[in-house]
XYZ file of C-alpha atoms in Angstrom:
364
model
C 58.602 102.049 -12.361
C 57.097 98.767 -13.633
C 59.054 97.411 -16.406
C 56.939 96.567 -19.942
C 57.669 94.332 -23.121
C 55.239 94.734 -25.564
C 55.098 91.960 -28.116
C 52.905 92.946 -31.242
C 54.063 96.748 -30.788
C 52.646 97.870 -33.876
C 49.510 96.118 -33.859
C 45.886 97.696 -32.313
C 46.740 96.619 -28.857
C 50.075 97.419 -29.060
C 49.556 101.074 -29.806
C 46.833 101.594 -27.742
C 49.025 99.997 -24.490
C 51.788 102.837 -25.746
C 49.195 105.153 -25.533
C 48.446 104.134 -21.798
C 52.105 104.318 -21.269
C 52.717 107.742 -22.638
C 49.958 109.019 -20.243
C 51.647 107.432 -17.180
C 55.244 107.415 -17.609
C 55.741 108.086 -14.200
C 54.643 104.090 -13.784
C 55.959 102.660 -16.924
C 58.886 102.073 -18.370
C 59.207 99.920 -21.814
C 61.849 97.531 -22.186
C 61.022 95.943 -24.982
C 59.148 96.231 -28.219
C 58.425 93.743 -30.787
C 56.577 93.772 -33.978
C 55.812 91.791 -36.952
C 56.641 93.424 -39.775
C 55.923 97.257 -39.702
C 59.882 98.483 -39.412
C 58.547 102.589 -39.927
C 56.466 102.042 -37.291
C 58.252 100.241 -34.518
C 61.277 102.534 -35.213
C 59.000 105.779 -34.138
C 57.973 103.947 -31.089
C 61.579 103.106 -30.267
C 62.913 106.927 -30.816
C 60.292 107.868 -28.316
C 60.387 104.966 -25.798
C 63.873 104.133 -25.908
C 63.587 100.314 -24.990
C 66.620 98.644 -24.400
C 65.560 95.681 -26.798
C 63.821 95.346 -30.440
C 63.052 93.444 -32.867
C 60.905 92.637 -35.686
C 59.493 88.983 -35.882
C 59.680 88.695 -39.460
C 63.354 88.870 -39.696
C 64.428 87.541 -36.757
C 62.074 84.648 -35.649
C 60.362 83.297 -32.302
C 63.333 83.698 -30.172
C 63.241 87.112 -30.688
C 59.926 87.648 -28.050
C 62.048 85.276 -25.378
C 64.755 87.642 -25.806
C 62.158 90.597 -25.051
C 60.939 89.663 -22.037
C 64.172 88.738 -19.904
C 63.931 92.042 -18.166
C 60.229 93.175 -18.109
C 57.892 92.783 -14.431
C 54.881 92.235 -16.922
C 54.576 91.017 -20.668
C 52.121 91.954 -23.340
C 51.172 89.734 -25.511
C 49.551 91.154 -28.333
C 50.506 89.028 -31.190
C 48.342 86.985 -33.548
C 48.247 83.271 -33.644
C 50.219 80.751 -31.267
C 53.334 82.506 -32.091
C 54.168 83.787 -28.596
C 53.608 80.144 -27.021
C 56.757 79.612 -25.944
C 57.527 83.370 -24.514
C 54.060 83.128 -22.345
C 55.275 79.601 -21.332
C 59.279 81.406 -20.741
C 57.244 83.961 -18.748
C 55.429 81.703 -16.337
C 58.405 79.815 -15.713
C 60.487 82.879 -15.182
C 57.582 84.466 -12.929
C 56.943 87.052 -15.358
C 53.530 88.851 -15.214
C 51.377 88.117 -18.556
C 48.953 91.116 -20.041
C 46.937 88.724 -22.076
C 45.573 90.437 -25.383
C 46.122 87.306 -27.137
C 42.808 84.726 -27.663
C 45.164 81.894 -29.078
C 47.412 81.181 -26.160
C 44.453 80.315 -23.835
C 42.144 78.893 -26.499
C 44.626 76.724 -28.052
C 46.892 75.790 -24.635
C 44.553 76.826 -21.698
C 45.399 73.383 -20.138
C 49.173 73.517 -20.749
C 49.336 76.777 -19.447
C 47.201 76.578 -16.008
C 49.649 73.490 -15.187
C 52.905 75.457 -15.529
C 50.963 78.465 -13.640
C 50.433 76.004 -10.513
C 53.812 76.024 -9.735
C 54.700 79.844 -11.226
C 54.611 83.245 -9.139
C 53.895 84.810 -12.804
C 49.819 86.246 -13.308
C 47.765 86.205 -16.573
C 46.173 89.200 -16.179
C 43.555 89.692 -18.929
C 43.531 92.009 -21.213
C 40.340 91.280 -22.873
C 37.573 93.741 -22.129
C 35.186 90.486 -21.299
C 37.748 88.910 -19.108
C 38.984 92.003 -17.934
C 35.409 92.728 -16.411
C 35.040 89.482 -15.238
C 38.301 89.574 -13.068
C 36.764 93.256 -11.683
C 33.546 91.448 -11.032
C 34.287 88.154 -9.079
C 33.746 87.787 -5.154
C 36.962 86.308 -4.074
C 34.793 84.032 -0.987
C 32.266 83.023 -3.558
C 32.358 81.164 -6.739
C 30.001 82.081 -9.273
C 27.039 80.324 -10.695
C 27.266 82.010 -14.339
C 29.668 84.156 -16.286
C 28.189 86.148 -18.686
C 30.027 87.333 -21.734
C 28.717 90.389 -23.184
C 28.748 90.875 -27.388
C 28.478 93.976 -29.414
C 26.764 91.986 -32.333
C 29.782 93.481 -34.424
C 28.848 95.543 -38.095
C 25.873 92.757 -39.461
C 23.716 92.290 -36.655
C 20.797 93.773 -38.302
C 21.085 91.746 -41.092
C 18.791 89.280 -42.552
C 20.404 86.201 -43.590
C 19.991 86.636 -47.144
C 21.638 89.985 -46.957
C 24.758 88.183 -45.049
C 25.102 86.178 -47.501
C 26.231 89.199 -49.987
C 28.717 91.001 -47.018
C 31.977 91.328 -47.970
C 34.938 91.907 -45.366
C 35.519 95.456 -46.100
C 32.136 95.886 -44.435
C 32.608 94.101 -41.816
C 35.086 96.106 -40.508
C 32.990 99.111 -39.991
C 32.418 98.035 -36.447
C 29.802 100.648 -34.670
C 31.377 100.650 -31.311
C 35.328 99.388 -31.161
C 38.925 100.031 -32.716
C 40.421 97.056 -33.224
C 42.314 94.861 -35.895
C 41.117 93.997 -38.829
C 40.757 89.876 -38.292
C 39.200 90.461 -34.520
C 36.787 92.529 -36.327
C 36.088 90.248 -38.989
C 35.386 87.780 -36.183
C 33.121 90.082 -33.865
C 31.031 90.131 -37.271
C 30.828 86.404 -37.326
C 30.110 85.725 -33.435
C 33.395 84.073 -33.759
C 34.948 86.017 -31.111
C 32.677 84.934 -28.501
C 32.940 81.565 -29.241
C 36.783 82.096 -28.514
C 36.052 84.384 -25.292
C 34.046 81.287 -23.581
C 37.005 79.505 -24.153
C 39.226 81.612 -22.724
C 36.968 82.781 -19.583
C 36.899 78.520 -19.035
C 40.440 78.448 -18.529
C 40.991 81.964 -16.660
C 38.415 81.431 -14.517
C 38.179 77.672 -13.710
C 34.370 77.825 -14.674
C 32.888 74.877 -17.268
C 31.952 76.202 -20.457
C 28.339 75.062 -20.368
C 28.208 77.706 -16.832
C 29.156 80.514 -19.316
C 26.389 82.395 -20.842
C 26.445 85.002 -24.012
C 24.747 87.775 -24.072
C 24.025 89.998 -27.185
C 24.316 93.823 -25.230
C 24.978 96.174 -28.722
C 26.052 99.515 -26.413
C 29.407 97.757 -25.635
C 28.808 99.360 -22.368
C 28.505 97.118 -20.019
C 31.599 94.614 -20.449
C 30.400 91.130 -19.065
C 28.750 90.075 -16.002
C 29.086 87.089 -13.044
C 26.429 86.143 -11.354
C 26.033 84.236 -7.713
C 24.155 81.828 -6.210
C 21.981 84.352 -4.553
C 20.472 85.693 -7.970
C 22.689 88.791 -7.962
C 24.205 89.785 -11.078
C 27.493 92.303 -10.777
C 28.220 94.003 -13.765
C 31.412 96.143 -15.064
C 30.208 99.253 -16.825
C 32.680 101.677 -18.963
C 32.890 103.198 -22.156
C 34.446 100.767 -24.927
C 37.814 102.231 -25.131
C 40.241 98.966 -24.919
C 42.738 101.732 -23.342
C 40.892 100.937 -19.969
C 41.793 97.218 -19.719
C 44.833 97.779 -20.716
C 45.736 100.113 -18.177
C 43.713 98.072 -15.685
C 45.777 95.239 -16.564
C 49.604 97.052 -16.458
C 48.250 99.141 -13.289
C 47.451 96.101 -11.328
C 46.505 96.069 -8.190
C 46.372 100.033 -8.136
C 44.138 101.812 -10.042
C 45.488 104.986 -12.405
C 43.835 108.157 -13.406
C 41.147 107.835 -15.741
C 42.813 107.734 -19.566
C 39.064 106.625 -21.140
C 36.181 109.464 -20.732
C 34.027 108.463 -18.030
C 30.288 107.375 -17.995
C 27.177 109.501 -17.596
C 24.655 107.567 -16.588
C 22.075 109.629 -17.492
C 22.724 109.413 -21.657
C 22.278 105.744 -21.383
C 20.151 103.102 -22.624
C 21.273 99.670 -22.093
C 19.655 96.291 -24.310
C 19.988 92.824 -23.782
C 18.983 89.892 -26.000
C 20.049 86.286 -26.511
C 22.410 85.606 -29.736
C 20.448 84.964 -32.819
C 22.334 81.189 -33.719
C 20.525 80.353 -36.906
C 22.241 83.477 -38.520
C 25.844 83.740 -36.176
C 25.970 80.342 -35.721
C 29.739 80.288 -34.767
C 28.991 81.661 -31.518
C 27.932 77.832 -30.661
C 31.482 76.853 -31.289
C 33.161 76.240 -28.094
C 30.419 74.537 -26.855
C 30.084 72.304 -29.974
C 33.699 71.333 -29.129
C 33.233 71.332 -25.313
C 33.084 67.247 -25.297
C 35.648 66.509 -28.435
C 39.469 65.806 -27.826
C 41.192 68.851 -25.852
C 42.960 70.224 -29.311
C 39.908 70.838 -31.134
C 39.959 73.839 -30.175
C 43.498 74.491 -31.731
C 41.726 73.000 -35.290
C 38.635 75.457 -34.147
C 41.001 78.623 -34.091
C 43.483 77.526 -37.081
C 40.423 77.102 -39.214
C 39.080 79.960 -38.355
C 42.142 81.838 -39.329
C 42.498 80.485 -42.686
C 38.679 81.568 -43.079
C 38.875 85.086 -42.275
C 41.690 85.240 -44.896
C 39.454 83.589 -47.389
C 36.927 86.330 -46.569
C 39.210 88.994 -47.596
C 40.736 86.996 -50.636
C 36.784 86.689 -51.693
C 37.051 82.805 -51.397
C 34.775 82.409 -48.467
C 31.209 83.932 -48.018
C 30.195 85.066 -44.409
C 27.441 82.296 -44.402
C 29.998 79.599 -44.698
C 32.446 80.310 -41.629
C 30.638 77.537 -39.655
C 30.158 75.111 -41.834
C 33.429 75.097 -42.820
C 35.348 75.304 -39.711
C 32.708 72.669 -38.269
C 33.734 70.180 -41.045
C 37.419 70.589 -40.643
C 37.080 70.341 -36.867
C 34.988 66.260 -37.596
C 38.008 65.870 -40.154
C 40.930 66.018 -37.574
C 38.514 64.501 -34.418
C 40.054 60.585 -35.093
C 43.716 62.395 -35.677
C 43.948 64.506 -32.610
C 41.936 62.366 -29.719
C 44.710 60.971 -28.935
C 47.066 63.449 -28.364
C 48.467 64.871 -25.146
C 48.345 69.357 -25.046
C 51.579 70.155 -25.441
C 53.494 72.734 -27.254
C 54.791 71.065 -29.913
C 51.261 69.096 -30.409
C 49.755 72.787 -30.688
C 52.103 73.833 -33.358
C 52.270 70.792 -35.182
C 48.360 70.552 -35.781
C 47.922 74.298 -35.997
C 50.370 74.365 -39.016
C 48.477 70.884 -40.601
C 44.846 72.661 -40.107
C 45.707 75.656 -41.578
C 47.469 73.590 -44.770
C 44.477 71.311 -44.980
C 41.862 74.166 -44.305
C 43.641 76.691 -47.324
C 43.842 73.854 -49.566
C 39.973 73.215 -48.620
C 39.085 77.166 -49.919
C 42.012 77.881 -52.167
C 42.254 74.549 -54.368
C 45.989 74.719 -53.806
């Protein structure tokens, strides 16, 4: 049985890799399970899966997801924000196996993390249904010419851009095709996620960001693409259940029993169409940042953060994300160019973005 810690227990991914688990316990066995803050909820989870170790962030700090993954084969990491830096680097050093649901850890300390992985037996396997689908996808005797990132468009696609401008979050997390957390929705709505995915695929897949394409596909059907030199495109088609990549991603290299309904062909119609960039303009993002100092994109994502709160809180309107996050990425370009990627670089500017960015929408 393959040994699991699940960090961010309680969370979306969390309960959805449980889920997996509790179809396959034959495979699985938890170890380990972490969450925030929800103590009701991680204590059901615990009187079912019996994990010899857990914890709740909130009380007991960082250390607490080192201390969860001494004696897994294969961490998830499905906790918010750069939080779990130090556990993902503890697990490559330790040649631990990483599920990757996390966005942060790559975006933020991609280049910290494929350094320590040269010399590590430990995997990021990617949890992401993009990346996911791009890891099914690739040719291991021929590198790519494109990747191709698939979005759903998230809840406002249809919008005009007046009409975005009146949104409010609530409604933006009536997404018509996934179950996921609130702020990932939130940033499907803006395009944000994508901009974050092209960043990640660039340092999972060794492929420069300007070779990774986005493509708007509002089915969530197929999950991204890679195409070759030849003109062939090879596609990874499933119904958007993140259950699948998870189990993908803990099942590694085998392949379990179906836990996601499979496809009929026959009741599909599939659409393509570039992004629209005058009204989701944060897709553009990551390759606005592409040529600025390497922990931009740590001011990118901490920015971003502090918006989506302001979106709840009503201080933020959806037609502002970019601008904002744009002119608190120029603010911290002279501050950060500069410094080397390292760990405590990451947290250190993470925590002075988010300050200056809250103090930006708040006033405080």
């Amino acid at each position: 049985m393959k040994k699991v810690a699940i960090l961010g227990s309680t969370g979306s991914i969390g309960t959805q890799t449980l889920d997996v688990i509790r179809t396959h316990r034959s495979q699985f066995k938890v170890v380990s399970l972490v969450a925030y803050s929800n103590e009701k909820l991680l204590m059901e989870q615990c009187a079912e899966f019996n994990p010899r170790y857990s914890a709740l962030i909130s009380e007991k700090g960082e250390s607490c997801l080192i201390e969860a993954v001494k004696e897994c084969a294969v961490a998830v990491i499905a906790t918010r924000g750069i939080i779990a830096l130090d556990c993902v680097l503890y697990c490559i050093q330790h040649n631990i196996d990483i599920a990757l649901a996390n966005k942060e850890t790559l975006v933020c300390a991609g280049q910290l993390v494929n350094q320590q992985l040269a010399n590590s037996r430990s995997r990021i396997l990617p949890v992401d249904s993009e990346h996911c689908a791009i890891w099914q996808c690739l040719d291991n005797t021929n590198r790519p010419d494109k990747l191709i990132l698939t979005a759903s468009g998230g809840a406002f696609y249809n919008l005009t851009m007046s009409a975005l401008s009146t949104v409010n979050a609530q409604d933006a997390l009536k997404h018509p095709n996934w179950n996921m957390g609130a702020k990932i929705t939130v940033d499907s709505a803006t395009m944000m996620n994508k901009a974050l995915e092209v960043i990640e695929a660039h340092w999972l897949f060794d492929m420069p960001i300007c070779d990774i394409d986005i493509v708007v596909h509002r089915q969530s059907i197929v999950h991204s693409m890679v195409q070759y030199a030849d003109g062939s495109v090879i596609a990874q088609l499933a119904n958007p259940d993140m259950r699948l990549p998870i189990q993908y991603a803990l099942s590694y290299p085998d392949k379990s029993q179906a836990i996601v309904p499979k496809l009929n062909l026959n009741d599909l119609t599939l659409t393509f169409e570039q992004p629209d960039t005058q009204r989701f303009p944060c897709v553009n993002l990551a390759y606005d940042i592409a040529t600025l100092p390497p922990l931009s994109a740590t001011v990118m994502n901490a920015a971003n953060d502090i918006c989506v709160q302001a979106f709840f809180d009503g201080k933020l309107l959806f037609t502002q994300f970019y601008t904002t996050i744009r002119s608190v990425v120029d603010a911290f370009v002279s501050q950060i160019k500069d410094l080397d990627v390292t760990a405590s670089n990451i947290k250190n500017i993470d925590n002075k973005v988010r300050d200056y960015t809250r103090i930006m929408l708040y006033g405080e």
